[in-house]
Tab-separated table of C-alpha atoms and ligand atoms in Angstrom:
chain	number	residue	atom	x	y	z
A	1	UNK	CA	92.185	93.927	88.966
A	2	UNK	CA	88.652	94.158	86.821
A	3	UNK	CA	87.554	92.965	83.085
A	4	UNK	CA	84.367	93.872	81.954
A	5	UNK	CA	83.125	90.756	79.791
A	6	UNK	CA	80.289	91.472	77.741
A	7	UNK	CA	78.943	88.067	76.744
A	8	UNK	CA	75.886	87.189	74.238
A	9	UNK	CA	73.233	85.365	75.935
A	10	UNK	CA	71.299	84.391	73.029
A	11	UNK	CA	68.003	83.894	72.427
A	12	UNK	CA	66.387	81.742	75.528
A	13	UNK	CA	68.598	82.946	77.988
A	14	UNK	CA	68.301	86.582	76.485
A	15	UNK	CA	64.570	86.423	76.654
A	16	UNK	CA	64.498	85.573	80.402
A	17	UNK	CA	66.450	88.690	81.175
A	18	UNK	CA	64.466	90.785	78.868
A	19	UNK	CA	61.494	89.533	80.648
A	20	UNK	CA	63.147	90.262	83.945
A	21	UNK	CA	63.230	93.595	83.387
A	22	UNK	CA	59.265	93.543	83.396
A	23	UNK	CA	59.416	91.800	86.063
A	24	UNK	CA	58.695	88.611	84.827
A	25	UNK	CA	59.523	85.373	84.972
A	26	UNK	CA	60.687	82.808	82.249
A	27	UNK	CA	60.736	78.915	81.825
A	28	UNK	CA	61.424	76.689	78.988
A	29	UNK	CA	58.825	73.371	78.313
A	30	UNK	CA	60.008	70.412	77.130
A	31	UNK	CA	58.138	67.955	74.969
A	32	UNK	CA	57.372	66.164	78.007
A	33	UNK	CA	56.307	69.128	79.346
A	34	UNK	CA	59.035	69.963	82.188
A	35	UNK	CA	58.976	73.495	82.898
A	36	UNK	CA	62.884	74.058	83.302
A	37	UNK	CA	63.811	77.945	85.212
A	38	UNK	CA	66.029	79.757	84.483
A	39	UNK	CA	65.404	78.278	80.727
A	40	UNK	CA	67.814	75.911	79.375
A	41	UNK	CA	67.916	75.947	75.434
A	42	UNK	CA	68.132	72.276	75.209
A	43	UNK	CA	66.058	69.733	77.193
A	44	UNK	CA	68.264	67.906	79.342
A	45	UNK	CA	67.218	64.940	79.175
A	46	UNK	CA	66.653	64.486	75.607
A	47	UNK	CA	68.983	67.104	73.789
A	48	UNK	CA	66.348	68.563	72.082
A	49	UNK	CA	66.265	72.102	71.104
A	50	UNK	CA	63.519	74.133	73.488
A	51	UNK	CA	62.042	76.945	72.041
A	52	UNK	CA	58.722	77.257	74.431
A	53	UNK	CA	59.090	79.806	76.854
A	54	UNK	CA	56.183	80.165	79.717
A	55	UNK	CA	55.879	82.301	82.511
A	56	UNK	CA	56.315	81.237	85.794
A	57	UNK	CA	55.170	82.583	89.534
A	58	UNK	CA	57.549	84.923	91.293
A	59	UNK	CA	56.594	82.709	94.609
A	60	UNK	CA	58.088	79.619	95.250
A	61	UNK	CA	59.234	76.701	97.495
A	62	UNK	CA	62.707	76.534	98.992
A	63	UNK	CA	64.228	73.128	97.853
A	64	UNK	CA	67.996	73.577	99.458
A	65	UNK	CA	70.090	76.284	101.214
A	66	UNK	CA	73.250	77.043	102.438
A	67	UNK	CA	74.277	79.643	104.618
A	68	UNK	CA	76.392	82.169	104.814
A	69	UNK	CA	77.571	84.120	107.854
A	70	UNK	CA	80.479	86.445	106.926
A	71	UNK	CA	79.164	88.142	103.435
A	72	UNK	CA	82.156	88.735	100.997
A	73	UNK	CA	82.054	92.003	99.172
A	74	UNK	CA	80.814	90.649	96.015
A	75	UNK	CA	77.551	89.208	97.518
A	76	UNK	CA	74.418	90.636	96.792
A	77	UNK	CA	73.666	91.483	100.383
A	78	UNK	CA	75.713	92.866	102.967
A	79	UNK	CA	74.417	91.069	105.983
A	80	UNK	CA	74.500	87.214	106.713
A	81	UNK	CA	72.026	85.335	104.059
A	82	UNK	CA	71.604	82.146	102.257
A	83	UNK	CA	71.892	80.900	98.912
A	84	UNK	CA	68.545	78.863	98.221
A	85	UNK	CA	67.695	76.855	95.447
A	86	UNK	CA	63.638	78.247	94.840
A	87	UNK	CA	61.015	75.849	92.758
A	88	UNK	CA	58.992	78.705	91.398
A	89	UNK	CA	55.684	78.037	91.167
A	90	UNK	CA	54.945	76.510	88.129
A	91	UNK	CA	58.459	75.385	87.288
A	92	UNK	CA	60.133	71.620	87.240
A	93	UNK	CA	63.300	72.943	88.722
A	94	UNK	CA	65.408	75.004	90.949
A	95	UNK	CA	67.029	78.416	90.642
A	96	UNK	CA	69.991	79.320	92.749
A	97	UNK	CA	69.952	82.731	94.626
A	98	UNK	CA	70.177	84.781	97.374
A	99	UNK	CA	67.569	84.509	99.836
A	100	UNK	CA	67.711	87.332	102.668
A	101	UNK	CA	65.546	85.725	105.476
A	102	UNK	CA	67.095	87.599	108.195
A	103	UNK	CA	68.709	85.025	110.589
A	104	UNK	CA	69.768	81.250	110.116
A	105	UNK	CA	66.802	80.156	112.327
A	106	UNK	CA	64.300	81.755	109.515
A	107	UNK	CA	65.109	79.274	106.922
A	108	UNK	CA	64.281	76.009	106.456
A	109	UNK	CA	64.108	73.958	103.392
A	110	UNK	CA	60.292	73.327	102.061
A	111	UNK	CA	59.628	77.416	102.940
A	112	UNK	CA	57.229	79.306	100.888
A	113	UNK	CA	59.743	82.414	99.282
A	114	UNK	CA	58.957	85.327	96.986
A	115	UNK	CA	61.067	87.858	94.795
A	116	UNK	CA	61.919	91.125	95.824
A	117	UNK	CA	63.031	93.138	92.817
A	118	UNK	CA	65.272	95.686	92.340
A	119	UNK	CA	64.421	98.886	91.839
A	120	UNK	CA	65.825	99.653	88.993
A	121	UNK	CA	66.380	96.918	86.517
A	122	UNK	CA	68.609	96.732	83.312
A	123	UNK	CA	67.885	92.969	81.857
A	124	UNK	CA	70.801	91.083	84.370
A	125	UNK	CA	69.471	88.253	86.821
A	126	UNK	CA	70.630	90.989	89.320
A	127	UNK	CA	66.863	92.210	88.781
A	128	UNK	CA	66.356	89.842	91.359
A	129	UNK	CA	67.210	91.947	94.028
A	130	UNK	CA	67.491	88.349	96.203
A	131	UNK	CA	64.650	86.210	97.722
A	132	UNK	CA	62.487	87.052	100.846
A	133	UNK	CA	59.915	84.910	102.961
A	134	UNK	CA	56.661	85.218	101.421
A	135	UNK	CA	54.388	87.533	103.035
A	136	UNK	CA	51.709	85.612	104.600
B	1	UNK	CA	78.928	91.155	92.004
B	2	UNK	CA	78.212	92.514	88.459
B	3	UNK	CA	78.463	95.654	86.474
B	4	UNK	CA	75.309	97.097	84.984
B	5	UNK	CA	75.855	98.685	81.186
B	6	UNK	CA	73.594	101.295	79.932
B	7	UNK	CA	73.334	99.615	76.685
B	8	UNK	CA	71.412	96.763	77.878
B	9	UNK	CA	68.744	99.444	80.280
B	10	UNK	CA	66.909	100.141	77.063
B	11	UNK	CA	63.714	98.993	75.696
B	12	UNK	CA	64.870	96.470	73.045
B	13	UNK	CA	65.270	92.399	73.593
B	14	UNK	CA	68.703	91.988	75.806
B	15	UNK	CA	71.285	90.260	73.636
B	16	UNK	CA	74.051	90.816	75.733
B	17	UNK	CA	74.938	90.640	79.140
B	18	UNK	CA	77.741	92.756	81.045
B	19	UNK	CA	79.985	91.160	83.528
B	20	UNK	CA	82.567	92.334	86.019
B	21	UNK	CA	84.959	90.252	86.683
B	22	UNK	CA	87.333	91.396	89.843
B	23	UNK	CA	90.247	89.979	92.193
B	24	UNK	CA	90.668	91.891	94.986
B	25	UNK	CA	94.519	91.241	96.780
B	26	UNK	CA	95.837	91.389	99.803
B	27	UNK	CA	99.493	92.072	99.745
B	28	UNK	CA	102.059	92.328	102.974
B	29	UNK	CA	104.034	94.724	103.259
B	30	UNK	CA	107.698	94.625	104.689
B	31	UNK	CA	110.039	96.850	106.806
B	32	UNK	CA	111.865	98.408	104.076
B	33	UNK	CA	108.615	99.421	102.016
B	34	UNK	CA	106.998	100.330	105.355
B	35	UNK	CA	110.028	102.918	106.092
B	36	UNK	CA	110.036	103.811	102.363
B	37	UNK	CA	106.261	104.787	102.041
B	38	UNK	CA	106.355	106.767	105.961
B	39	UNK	CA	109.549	108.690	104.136
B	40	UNK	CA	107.114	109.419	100.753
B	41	UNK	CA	104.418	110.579	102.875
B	42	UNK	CA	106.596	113.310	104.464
B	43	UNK	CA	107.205	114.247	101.199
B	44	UNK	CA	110.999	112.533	100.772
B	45	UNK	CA	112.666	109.847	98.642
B	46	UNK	CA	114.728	107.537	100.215
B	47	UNK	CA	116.843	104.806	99.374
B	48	UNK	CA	119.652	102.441	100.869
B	49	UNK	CA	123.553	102.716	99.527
B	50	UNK	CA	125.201	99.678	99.297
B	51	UNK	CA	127.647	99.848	101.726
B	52	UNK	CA	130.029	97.151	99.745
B	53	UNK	CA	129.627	98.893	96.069
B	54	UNK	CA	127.957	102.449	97.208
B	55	UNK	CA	125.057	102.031	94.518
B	56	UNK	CA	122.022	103.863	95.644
B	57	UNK	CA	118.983	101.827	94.862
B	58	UNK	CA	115.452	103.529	94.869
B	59	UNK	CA	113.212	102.378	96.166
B	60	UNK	CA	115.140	100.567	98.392
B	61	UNK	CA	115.017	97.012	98.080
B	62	UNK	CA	116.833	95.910	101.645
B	63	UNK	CA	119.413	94.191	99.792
B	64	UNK	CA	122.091	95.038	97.464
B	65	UNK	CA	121.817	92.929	93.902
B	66	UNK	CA	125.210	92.763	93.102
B	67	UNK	CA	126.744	92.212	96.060
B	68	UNK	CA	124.188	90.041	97.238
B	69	UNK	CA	124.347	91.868	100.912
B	70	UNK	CA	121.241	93.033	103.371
B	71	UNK	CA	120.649	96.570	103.454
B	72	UNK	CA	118.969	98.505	106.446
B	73	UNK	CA	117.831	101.871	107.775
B	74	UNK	CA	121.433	102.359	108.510
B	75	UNK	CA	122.317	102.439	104.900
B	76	UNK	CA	119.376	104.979	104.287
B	77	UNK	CA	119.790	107.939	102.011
B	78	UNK	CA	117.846	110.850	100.979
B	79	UNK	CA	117.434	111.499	97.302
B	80	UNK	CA	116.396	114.706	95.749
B	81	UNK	CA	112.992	114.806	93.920
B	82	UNK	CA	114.674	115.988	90.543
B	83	UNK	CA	116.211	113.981	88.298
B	84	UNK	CA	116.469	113.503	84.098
B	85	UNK	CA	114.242	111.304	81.689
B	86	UNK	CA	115.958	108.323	80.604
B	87	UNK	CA	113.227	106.995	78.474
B	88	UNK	CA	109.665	107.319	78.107
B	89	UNK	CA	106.512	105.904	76.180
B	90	UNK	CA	103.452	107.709	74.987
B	91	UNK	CA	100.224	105.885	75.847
B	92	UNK	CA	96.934	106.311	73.943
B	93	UNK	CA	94.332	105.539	76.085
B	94	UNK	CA	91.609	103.278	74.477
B	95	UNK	CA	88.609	103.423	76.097
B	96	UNK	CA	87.784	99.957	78.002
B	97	UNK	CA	85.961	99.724	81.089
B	98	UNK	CA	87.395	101.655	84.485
B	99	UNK	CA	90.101	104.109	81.983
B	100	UNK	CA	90.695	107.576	83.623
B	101	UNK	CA	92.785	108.412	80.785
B	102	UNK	CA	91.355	111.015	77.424
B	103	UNK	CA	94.337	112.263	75.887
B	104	UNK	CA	97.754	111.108	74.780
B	105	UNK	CA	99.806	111.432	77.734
B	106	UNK	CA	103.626	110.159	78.616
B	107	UNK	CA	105.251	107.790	80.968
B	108	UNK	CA	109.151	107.698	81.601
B	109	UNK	CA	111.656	106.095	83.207
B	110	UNK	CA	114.170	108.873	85.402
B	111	UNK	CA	117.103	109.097	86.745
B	112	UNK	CA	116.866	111.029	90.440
B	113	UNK	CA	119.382	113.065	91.295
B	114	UNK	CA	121.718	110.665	93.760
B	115	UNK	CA	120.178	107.469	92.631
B	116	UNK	CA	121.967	104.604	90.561
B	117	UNK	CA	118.299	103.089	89.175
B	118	UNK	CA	115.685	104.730	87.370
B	119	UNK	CA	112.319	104.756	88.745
B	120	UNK	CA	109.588	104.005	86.186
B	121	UNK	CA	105.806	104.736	84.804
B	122	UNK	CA	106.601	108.292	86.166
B	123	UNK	CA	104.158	110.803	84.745
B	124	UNK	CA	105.017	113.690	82.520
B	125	UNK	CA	102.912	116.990	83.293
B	126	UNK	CA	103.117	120.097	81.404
B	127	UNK	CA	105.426	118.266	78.834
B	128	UNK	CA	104.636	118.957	75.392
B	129	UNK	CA	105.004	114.940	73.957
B	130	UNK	CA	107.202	115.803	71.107
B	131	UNK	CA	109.540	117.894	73.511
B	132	UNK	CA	110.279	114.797	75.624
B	133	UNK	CA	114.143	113.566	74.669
B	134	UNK	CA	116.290	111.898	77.262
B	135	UNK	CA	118.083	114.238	79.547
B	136	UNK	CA	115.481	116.424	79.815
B	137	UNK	CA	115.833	117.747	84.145
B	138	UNK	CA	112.520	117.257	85.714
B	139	UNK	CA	111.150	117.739	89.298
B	140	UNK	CA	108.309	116.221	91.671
B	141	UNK	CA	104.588	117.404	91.711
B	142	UNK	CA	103.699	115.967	95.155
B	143	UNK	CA	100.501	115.325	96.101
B	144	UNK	CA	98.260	116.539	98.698
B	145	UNK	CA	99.762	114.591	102.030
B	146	UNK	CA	96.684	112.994	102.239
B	147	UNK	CA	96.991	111.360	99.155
B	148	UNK	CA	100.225	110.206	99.108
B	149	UNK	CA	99.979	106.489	99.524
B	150	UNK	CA	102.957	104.303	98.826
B	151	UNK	CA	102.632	101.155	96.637
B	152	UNK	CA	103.437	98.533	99.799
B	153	UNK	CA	105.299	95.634	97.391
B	154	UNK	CA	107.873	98.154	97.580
B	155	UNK	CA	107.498	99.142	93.551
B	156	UNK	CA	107.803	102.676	92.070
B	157	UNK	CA	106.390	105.726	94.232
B	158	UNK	CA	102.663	104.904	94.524
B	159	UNK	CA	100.328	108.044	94.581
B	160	UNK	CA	102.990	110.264	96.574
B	161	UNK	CA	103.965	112.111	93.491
B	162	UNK	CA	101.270	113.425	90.907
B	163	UNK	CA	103.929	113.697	88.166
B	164	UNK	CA	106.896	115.457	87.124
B	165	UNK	CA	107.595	118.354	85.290
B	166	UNK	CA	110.236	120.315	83.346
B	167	UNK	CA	112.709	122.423	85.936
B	168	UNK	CA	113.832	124.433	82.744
B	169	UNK	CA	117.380	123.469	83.549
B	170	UNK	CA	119.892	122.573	80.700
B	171	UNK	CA	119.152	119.040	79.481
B	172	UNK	CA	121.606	116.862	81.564
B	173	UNK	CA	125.004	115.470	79.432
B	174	UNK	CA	124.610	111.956	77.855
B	175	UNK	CA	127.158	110.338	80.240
B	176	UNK	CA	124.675	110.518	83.315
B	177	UNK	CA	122.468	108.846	81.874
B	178	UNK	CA	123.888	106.850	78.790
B	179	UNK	CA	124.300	103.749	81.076
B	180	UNK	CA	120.811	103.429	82.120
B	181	UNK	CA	118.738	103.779	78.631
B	182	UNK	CA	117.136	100.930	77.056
C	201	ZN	ZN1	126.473	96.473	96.434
């Protein structure tokens, strides 16, 4: 059974996906100046509204993982992987996503990890083809 | 994971965002379906006669209803792949996400020759929709062998049969199938 949802993303969260698509990536600053990624449109610490969008690196630092062995069909990648939170550079927080690093042994928490993009991109965090160990 | 949309692949700001969201199931099947769905994919319809009442259920169910009795291969029939159209609906297809369908098209409920219980959702081919009336004699459209893939819960006649459509016989009287209209 499918349903197709087709749901607004307004205009911080619809701005990181746009920006995707150039392959680019979006945070939102606080007052304090927290660089929150993926962009939140309130600070959440304060509540207050965030309109200031910045770029952040497409290189970061892996802050937690978990892995998975037996890929379900809906994953993103068809062999064994592991979700990682990644601290872009330049950003406050984590993102969640696939990281393909080949084998469990590869990953470790505090490892340097870039984007790979997908080839053809349409505005969906699924330009993010996953995560990958950053070529030395 | 997600459906991509062609609306959002084009230059402007992305406002919206598609998503997909699927179950997949796994469903057992059981002896009687099993038998049932082999039967289909030789290209026959089968069904068990109660052997307390005689009613001839399709598809077979392993059990009779009304009596409240098992039924097993031993009770097996053969039914022909003609019957009459009990009922029916015309569907108009909107367009939403996955539809196969273009045109108005009917589904009906009928009566197989040798059967006591419709089977339903059957497709009409060839039928002009404002011919359809109840009585009217159809027959089977089989599909390809390879195709022919029985719906395991043990429902309806999965992909074995493509549709159904007019034998050109006379319509059949009202008291075969008076008792099993909605
Ligand atoms: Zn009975």
């Amino acid at each position: 059974m499918e349903l197709l949802y087709r749901r607004s993303l307004g205009p911080v969260v619809g701005a990181f996906l746009t920006a995707l698509r150039e392959q680019r990536l979006l945070g939102s600053r606080t007052a304090e100046g927290r660089v929150i990624c993926p962009p939140l449109e309130y600070d959440p610490d304060s509540g207050d509204a965030v309109d200031d969008l910045v770029e952040v690196g497409s290189a970061g630092v892996v802050t937690g993982w978990s892995w998975v062995a037996e890929p379900r069909a809906k994953h993103p990648l068809p062999h064994p992987f592991a979700w990682a939170l990644v601290q872009l550079d330049g950003a406050d927080t984590s993102m969640v996503h696939a990281l393909d690093a080949g084998s469990l042994d590869a990953v470790r928490t505090g490892m340097r990890v870039q984007v790979r993009w997908a080839p053809e991109r349409t505005g969906h965090i699924t330009d993010i083809a996953c995560f990958e160990p950053e070529a030395s | 994971m997600t459906d991509t949309d062609p609306q959002v692949a084009d230059d402007g700001p992305v406002r919206f965002m598609p998503q997909l969201i699927s179950l997949d199931y796994t469903v057992r099947t059981n002896p009687v379906a099993a038998a049932f769905g082999e039967a289909l994919a030789d290209g026959r319809i089968t069904g068990h006669r109660c052997p307390s009442c005689s009613l001839v259920f399709v598809p077979p169910k392993g059990f009779c209803p009304i009596c409240t009795i098992e039924t097993t291969s031993a009770d097996e029939v053969v039914i022909e792949d003609r019957g009459m159209v009990t009922a029916w609906t015309v569907l108009t297809p909107i367009q939403y996400h996955g539809q196969q369908e273009r045109k108005d098209y009917a589904l009906a409920s009928i009566l197989l020759v040798g059967a006591d219980g419709t089977v339903g959702q059957q497709r009409l081919i060839d039928i002009p929709l404002d011919e359809i009336r109840p009585g009217l004699m159809v027959e089977a459209v089989w599909a390809a062998p390879e195709d022919r893939v029985a719906d395991d819960r043990g429902y309806g006649l999965g992909t074995a049969i493509d549709g159904w459509k007019a034998t050109g016989e006379p319509d059949a009287p009202a008291s075969e199938y008076e008792g099993h209209t909605l």
